[in-house]
PDB file of C-alpha atoms in Angstrom:
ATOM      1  CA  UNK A   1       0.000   0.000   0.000  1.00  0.00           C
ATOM      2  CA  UNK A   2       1.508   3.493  -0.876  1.00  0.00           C
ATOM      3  CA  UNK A   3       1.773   6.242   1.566  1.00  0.00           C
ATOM      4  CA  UNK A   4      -0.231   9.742   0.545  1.00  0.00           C
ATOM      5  CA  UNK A   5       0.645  12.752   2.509  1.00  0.00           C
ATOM      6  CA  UNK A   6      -0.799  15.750   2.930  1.00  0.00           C
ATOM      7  CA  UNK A   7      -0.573  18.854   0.201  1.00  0.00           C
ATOM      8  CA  UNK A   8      -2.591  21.524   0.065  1.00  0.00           C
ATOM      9  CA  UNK A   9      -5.266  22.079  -2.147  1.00  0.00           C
ATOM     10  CA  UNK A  10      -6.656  25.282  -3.152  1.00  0.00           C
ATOM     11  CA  UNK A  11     -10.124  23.856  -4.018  1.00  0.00           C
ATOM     12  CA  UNK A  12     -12.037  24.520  -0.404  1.00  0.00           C
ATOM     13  CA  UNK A  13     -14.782  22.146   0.468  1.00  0.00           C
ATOM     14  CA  UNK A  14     -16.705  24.122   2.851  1.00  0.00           C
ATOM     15  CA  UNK A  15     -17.827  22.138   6.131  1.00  0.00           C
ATOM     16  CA  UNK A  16     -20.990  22.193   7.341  1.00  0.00           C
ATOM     17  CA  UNK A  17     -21.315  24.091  10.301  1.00  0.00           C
ATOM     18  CA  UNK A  18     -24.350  22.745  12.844  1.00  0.00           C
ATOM     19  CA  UNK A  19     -25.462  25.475  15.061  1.00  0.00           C
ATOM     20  CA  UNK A  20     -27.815  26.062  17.989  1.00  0.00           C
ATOM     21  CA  UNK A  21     -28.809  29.819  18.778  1.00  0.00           C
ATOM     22  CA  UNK A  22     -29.726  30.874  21.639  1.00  0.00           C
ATOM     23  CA  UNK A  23     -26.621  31.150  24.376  1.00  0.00           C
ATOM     24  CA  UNK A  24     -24.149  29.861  21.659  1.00  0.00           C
ATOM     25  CA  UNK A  25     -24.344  32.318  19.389  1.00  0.00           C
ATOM     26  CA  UNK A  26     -25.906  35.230  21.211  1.00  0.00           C
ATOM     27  CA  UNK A  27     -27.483  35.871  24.280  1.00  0.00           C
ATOM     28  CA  UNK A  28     -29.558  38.771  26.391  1.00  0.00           C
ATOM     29  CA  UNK A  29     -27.944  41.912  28.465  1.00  0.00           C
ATOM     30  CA  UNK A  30     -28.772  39.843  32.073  1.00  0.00           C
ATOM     31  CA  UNK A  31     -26.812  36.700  30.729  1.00  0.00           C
ATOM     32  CA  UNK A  32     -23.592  38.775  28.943  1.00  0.00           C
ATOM     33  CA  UNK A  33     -23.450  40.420  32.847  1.00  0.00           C
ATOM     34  CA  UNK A  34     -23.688  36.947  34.314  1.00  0.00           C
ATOM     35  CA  UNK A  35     -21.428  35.448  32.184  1.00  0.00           C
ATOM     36  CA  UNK A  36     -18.916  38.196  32.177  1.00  0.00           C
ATOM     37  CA  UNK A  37     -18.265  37.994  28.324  1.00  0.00           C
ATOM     38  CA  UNK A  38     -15.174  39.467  27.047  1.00  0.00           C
ATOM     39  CA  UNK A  39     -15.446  42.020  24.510  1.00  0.00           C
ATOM     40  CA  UNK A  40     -18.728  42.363  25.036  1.00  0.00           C
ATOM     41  CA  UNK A  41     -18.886  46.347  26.321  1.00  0.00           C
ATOM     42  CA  UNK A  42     -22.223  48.081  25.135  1.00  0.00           C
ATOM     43  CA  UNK A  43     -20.945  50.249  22.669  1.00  0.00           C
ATOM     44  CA  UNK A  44     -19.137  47.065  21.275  1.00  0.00           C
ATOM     45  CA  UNK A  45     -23.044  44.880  21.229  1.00  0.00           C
ATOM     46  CA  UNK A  46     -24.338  43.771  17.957  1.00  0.00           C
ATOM     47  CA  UNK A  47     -28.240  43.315  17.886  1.00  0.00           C
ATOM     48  CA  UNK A  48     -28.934  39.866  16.917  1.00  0.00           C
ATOM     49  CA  UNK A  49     -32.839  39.287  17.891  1.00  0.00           C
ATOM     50  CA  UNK A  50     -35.513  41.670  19.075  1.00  0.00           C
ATOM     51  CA  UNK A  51     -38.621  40.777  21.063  1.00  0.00           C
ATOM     52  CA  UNK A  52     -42.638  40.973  19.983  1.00  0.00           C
ATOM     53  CA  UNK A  53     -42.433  44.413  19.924  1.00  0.00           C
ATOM     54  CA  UNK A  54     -39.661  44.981  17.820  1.00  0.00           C
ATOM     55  CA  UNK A  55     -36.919  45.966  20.189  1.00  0.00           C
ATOM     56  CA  UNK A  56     -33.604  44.623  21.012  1.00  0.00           C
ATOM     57  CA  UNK A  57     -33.467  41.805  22.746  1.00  0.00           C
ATOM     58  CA  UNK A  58     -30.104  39.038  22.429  1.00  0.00           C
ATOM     59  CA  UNK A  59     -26.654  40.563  20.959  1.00  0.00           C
ATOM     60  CA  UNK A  60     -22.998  39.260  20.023  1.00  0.00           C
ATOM     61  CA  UNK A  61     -20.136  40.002  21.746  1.00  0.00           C
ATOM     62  CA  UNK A  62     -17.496  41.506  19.194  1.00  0.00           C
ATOM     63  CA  UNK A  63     -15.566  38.063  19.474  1.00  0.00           C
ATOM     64  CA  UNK A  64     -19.124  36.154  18.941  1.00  0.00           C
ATOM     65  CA  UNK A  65     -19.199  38.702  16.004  1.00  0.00           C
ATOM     66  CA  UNK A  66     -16.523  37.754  14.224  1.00  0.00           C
ATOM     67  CA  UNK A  67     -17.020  33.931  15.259  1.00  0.00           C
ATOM     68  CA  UNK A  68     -20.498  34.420  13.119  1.00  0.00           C
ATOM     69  CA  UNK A  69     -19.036  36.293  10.104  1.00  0.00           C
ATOM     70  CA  UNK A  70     -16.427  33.622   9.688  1.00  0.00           C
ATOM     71  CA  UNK A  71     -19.074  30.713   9.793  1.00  0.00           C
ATOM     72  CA  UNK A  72     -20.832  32.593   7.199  1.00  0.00           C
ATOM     73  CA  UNK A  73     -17.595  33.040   5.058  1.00  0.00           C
ATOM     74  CA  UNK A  74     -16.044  29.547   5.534  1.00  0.00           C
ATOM     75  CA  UNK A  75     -18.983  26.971   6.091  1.00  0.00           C
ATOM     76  CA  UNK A  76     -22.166  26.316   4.784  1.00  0.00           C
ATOM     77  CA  UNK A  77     -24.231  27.262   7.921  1.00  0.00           C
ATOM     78  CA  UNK A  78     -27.131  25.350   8.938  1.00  0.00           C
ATOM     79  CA  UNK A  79     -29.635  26.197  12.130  1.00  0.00           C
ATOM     80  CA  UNK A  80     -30.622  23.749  14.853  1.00  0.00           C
ATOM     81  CA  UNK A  81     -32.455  25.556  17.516  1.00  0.00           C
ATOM     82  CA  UNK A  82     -35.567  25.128  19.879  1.00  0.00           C
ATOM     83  CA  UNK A  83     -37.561  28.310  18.323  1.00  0.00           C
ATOM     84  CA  UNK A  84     -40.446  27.884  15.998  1.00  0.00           C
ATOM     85  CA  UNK A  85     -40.714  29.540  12.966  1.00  0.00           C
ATOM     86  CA  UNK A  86     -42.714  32.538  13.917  1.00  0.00           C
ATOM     87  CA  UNK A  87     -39.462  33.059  16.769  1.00  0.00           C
ATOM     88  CA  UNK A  88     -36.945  32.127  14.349  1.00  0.00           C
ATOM     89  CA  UNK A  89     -38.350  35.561  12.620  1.00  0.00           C
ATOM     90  CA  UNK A  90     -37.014  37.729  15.376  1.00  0.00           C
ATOM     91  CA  UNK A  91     -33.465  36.123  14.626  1.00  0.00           C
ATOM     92  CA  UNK A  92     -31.798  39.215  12.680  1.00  0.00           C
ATOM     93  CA  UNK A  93     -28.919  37.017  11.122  1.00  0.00           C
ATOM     94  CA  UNK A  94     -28.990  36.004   7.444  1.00  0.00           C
ATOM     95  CA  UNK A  95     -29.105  32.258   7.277  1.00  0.00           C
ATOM     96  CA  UNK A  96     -29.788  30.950   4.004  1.00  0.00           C
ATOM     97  CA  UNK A  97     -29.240  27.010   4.440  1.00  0.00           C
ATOM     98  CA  UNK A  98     -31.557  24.362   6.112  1.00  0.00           C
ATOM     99  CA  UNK A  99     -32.869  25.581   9.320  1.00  0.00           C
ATOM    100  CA  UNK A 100     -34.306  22.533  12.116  1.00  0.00           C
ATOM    101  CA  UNK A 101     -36.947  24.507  14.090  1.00  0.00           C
ATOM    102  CA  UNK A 102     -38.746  23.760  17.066  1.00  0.00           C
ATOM    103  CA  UNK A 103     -36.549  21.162  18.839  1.00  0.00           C
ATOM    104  CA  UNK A 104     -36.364  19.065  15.366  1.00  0.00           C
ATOM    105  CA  UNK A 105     -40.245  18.993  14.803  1.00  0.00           C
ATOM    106  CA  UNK A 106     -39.521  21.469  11.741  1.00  0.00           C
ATOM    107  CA  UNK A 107     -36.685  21.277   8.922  1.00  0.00           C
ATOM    108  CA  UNK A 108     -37.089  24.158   6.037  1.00  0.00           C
ATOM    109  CA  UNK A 109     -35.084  24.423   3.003  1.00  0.00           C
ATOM    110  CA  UNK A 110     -32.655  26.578   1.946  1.00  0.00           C
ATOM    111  CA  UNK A 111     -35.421  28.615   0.577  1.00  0.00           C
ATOM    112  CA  UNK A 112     -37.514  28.727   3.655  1.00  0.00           C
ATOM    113  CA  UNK A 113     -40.158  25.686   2.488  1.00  0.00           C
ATOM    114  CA  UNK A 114     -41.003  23.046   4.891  1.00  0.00           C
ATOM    115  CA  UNK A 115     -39.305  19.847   4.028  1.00  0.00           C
ATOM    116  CA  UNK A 116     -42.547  17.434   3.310  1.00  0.00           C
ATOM    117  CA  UNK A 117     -41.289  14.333   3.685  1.00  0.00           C
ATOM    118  CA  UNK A 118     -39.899  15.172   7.609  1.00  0.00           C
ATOM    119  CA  UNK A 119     -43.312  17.133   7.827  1.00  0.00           C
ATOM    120  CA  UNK A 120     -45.530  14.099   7.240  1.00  0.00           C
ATOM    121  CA  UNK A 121     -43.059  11.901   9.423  1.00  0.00           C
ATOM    122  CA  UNK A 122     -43.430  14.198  12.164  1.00  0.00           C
ATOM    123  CA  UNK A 123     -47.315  14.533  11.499  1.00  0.00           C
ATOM    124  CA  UNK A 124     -47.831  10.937  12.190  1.00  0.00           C
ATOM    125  CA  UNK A 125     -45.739  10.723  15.046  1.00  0.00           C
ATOM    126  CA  UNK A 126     -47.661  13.975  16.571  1.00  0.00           C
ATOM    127  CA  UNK A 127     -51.053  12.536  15.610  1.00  0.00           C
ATOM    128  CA  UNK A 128     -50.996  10.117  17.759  1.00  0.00           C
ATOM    129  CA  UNK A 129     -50.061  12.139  20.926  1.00  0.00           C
ATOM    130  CA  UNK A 130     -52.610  15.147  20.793  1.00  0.00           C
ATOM    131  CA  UNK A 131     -55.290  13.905  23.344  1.00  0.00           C
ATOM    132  CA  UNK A 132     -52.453  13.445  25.867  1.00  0.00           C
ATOM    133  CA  UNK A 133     -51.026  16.567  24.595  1.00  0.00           C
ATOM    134  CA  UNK A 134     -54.535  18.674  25.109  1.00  0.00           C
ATOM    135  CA  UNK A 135     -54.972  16.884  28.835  1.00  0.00           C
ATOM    136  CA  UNK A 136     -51.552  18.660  29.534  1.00  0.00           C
ATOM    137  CA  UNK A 137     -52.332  21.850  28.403  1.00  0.00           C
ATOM    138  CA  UNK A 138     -55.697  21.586  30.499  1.00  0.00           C
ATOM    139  CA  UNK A 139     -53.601  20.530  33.410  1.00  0.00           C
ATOM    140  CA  UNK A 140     -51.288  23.250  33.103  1.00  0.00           C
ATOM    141  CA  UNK A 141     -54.109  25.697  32.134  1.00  0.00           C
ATOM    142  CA  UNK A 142     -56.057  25.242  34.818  1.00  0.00           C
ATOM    143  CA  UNK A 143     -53.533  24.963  37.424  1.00  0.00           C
ATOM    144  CA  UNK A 144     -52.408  28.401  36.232  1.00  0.00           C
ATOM    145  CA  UNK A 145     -56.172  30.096  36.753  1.00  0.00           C
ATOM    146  CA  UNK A 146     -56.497  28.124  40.139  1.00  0.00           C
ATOM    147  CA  UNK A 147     -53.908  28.812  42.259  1.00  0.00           C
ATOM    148  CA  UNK A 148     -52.691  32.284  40.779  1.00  0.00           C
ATOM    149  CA  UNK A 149     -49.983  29.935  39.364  1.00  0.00           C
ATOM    150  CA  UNK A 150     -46.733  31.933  38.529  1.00  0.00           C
ATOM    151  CA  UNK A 151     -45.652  29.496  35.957  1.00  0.00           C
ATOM    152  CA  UNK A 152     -46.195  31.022  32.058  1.00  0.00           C
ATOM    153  CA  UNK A 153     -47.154  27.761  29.930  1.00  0.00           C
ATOM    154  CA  UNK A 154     -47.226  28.116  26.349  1.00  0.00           C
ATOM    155  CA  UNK A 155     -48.491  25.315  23.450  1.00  0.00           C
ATOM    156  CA  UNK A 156     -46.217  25.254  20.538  1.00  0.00           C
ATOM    157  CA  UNK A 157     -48.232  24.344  17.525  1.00  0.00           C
ATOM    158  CA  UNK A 158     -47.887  24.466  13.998  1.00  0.00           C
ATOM    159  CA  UNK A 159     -49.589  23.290  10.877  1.00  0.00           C
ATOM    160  CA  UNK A 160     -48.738  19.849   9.793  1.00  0.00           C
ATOM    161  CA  UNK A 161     -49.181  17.717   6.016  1.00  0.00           C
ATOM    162  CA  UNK A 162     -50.118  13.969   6.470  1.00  0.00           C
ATOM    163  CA  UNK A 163     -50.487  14.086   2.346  1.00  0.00           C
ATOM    164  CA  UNK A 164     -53.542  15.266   1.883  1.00  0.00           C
ATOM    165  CA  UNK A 165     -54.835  17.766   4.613  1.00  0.00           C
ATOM    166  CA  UNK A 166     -53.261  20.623   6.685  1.00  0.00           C
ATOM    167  CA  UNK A 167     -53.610  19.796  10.408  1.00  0.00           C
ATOM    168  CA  UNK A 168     -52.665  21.879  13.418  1.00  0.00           C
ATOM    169  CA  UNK A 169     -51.103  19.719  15.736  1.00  0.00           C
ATOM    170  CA  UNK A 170     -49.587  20.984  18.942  1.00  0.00           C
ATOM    171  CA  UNK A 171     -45.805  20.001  19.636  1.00  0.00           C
ATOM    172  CA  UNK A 172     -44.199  20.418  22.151  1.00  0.00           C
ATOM    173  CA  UNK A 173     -45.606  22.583  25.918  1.00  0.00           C
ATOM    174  CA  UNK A 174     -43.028  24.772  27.344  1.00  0.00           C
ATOM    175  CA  UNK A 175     -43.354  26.226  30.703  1.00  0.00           C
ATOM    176  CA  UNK A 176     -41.269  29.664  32.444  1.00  0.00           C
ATOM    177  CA  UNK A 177     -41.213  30.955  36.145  1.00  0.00           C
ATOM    178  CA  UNK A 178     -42.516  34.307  35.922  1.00  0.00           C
ATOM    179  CA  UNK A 179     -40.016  35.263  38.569  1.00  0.00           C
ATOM    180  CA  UNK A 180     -37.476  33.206  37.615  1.00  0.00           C
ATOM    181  CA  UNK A 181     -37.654  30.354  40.192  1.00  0.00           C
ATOM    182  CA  UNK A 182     -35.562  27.791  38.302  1.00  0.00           C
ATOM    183  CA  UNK A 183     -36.054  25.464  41.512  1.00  0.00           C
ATOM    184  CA  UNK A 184     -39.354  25.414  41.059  1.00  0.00           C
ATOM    185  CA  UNK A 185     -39.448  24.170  37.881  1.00  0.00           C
ATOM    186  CA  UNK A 186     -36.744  21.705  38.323  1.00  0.00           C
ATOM    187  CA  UNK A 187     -39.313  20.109  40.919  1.00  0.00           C
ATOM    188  CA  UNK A 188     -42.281  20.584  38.719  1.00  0.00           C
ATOM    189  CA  UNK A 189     -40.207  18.421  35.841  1.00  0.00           C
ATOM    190  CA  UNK A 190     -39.836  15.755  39.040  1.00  0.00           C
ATOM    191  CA  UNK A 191     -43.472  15.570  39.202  1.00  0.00           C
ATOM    192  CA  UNK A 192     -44.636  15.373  35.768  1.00  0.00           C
ATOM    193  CA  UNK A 193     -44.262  11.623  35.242  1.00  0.00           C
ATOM    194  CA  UNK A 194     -46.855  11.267  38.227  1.00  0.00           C
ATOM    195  CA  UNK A 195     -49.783  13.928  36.079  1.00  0.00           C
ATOM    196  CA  UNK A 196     -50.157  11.555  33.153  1.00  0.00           C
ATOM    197  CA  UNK A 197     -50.775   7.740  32.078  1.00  0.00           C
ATOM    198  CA  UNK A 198     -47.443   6.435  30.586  1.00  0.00           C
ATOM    199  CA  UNK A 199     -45.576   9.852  31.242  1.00  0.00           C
ATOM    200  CA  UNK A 200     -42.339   8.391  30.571  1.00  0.00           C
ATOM    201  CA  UNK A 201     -43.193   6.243  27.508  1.00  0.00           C
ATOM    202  CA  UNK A 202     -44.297   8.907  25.363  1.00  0.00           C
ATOM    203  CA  UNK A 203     -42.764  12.238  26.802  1.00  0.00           C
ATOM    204  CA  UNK A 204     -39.218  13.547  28.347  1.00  0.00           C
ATOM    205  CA  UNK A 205     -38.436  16.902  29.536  1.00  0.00           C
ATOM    206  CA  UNK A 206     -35.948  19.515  29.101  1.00  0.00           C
ATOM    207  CA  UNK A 207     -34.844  21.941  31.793  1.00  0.00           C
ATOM    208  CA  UNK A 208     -32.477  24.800  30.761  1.00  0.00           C
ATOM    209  CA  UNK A 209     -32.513  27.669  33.208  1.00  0.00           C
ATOM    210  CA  UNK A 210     -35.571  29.298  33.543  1.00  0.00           C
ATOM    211  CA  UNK A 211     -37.529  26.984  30.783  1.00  0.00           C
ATOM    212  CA  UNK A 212     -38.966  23.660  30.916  1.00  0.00           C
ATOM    213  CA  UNK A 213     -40.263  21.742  28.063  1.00  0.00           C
ATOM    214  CA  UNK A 214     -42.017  18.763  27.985  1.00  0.00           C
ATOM    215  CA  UNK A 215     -41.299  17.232  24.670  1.00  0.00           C
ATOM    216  CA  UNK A 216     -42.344  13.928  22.585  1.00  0.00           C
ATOM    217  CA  UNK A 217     -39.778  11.674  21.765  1.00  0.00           C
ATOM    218  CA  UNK A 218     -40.221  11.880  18.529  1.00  0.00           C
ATOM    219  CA  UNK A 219     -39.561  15.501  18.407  1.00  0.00           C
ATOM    220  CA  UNK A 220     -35.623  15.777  18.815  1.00  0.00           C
ATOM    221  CA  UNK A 221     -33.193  17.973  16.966  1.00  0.00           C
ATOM    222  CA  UNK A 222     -30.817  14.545  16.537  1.00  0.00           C
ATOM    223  CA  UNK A 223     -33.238  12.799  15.156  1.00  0.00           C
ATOM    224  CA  UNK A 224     -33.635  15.376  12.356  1.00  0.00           C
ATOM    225  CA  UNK A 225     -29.896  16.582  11.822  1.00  0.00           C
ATOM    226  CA  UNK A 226     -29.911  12.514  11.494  1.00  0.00           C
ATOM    227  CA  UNK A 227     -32.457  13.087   8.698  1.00  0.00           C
ATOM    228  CA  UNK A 228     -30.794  15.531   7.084  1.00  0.00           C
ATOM    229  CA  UNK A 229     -27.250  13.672   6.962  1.00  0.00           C
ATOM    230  CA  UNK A 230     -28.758  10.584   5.808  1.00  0.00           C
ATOM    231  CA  UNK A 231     -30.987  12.103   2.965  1.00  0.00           C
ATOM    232  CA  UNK A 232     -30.021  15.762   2.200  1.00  0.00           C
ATOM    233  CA  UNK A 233     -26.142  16.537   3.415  1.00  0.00           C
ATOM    234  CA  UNK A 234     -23.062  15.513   1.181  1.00  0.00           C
ATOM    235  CA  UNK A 235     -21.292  12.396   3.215  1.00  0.00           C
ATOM    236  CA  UNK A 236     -18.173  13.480   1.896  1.00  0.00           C
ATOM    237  CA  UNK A 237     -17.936  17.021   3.179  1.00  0.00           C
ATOM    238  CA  UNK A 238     -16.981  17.413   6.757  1.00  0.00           C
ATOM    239  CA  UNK A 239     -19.435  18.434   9.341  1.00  0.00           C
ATOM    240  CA  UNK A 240     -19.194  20.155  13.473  1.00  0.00           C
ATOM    241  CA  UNK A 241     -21.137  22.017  15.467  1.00  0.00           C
ATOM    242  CA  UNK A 242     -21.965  23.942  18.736  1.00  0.00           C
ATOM    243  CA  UNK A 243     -24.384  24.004  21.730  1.00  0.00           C
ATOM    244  CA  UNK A 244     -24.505  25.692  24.970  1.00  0.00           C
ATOM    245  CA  UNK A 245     -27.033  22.611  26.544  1.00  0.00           C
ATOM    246  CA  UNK A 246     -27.193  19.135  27.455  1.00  0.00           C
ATOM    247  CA  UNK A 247     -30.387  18.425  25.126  1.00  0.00           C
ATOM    248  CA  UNK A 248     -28.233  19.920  22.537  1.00  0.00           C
ATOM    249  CA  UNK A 249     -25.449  16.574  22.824  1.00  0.00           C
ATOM    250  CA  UNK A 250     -27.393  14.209  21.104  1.00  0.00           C
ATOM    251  CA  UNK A 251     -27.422  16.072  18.040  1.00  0.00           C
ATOM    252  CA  UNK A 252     -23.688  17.111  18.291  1.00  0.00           C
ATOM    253  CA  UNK A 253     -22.336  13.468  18.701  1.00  0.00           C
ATOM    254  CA  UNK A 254     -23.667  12.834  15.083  1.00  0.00           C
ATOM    255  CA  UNK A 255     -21.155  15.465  13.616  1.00  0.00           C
ATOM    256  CA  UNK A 256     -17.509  15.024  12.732  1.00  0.00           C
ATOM    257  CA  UNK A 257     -16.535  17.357  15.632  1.00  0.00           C
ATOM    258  CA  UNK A 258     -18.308  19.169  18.344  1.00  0.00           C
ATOM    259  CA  UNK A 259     -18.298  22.158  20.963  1.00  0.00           C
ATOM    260  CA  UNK A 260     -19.689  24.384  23.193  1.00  0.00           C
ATOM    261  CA  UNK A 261     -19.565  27.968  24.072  1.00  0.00           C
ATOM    262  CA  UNK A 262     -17.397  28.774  27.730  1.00  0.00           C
ATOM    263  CA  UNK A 263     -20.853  29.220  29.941  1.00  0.00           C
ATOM    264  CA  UNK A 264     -24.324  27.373  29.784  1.00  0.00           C
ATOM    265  CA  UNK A 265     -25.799  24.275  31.063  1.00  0.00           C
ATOM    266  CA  UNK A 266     -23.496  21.869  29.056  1.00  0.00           C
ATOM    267  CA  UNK A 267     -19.791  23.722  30.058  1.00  0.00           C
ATOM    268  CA  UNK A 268     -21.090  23.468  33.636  1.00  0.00           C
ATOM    269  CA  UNK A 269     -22.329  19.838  33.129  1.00  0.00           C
ATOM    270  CA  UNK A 270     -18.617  19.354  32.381  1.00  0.00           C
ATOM    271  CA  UNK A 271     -16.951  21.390  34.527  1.00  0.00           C
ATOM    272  CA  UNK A 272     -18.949  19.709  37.480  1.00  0.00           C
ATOM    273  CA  UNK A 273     -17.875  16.218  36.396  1.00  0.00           C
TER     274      UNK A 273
END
């Protein structure tokens, strides 16, 4: 067998680059204090998402900045995040590869159409889970007018093709502390598998800070960057990513290499170890 070695080659193949959002790429004013972010002085901010009412809300660090100007340059840049495509809108970055919405439940195209074939998968997985889904919600609903609750639920539903009609199926239930009580939701997340018939069998749950989500299995951002490798992305170009949390591992085990931001729920995982 003859022995290649290495010479370089002026024909780039650009990697694809795998990235979560929120925390990794950007983050609000309260977290940039907490973390004590280098380079990161206000006149230095750059806006990268606004709120409902169209003011700023998350920024880049200079050094997160550049980090996202040389994705863009050198890699073909492709969103995995938790937020659903009306949130996604508030993301002022120009992305214009395959975006994995919602936790995995939604992949679009490079030109911003929903991907059918992962649409009608995920339809018939969601199908099935909607009357446990709706006893949640009234759960959570009701718990909330009862006791003066001070947890914020919120349904995340979108419109879904099983081949021949729209449906509105909900997806995933997330749930906030409106005064930021992160203990309390930790125990809340305890107590869930005791609020509904096969809890465990059909559902897990994400806790990251000061939001819990109570997911299907079937909706997973691995299980759709799997998609995407095995039916859309070139096997022969290389592939990494970052996340800031631990939900966000599954996903970055299936790339060629992987990483995470200095701060968030995964680099304290580690650090704890």
């Amino acid at each position: 067998m003859s022995t290649s070695f290495f010479q370089p080659d002026p024909n780039l193949i650009k990697p694809y680059a795998l990235m979560d959002l929120d925390d990794t790429l950007f983050q609000t004013q309260r977290k940039i204090d907490a973390w004590s972010l280098p380079t990161a002085k206000p006149e230095g901010l750059v806006c990268a998402t606004v709120n409902k009412q169209d003011e700023p809300l998350s920024f880049m660090s200079q050094r997160q900045a550049s980090f996202f100007n040389w994705l863009l340059a050198s890699t073909e840049l492709i969103v995995v995040t938790a937020r659903d495509r009306s949130e996604i809108k508030r993301v002022k970055l120009p992305f214009d590869s395959w975006q994995i919405l919602t936790h995995g439940a939604i992949i679009l195209t490079a030109d911003g159409e929903l991907l059918s074939a992962w649409q009608q998968h995920m339809h018939d997985q969601l199908s099935l889970l909607q009357d446990k889904l709706h006893q949640l919600s009234q759960l959570f609903m009701g718990h909330s007018r009862k006791y003066d609750s001070q947890l914020v639920f919120t349904p995340h539903i979108d419109n879904f093709n099983n081949g021949s009609v729209n449906e509105e199926l909900i997806i995933y239930l997330a749930i906030k502390h409106a005064q930021r009580d992160h203990q309390a939701l930790t125990e809340l997340a305890q107590k869930l598998p005791a609020l509904v018939r096969d809890f465990d069998k059909d559902f897990y749950v994400h806790v990251n800070a000061n939001n819990l989500a109570i997911l299907p299995h079937a909706v997973h951002k691995r299980q759709a960057v799997q998609f995407l490798l095995e039916h859309h992305l070139d096997s022969t170009r290389p592939s990494f990513g970052f996340g800031d949390s631990i939900a966000d591992l599954p996903f970055l085990q299936l790339l060629d290499w992987y990483g995470m931001p200095n701060h968030g729920q995964l680099h304290e995982h580690i650090r704890s170890q």
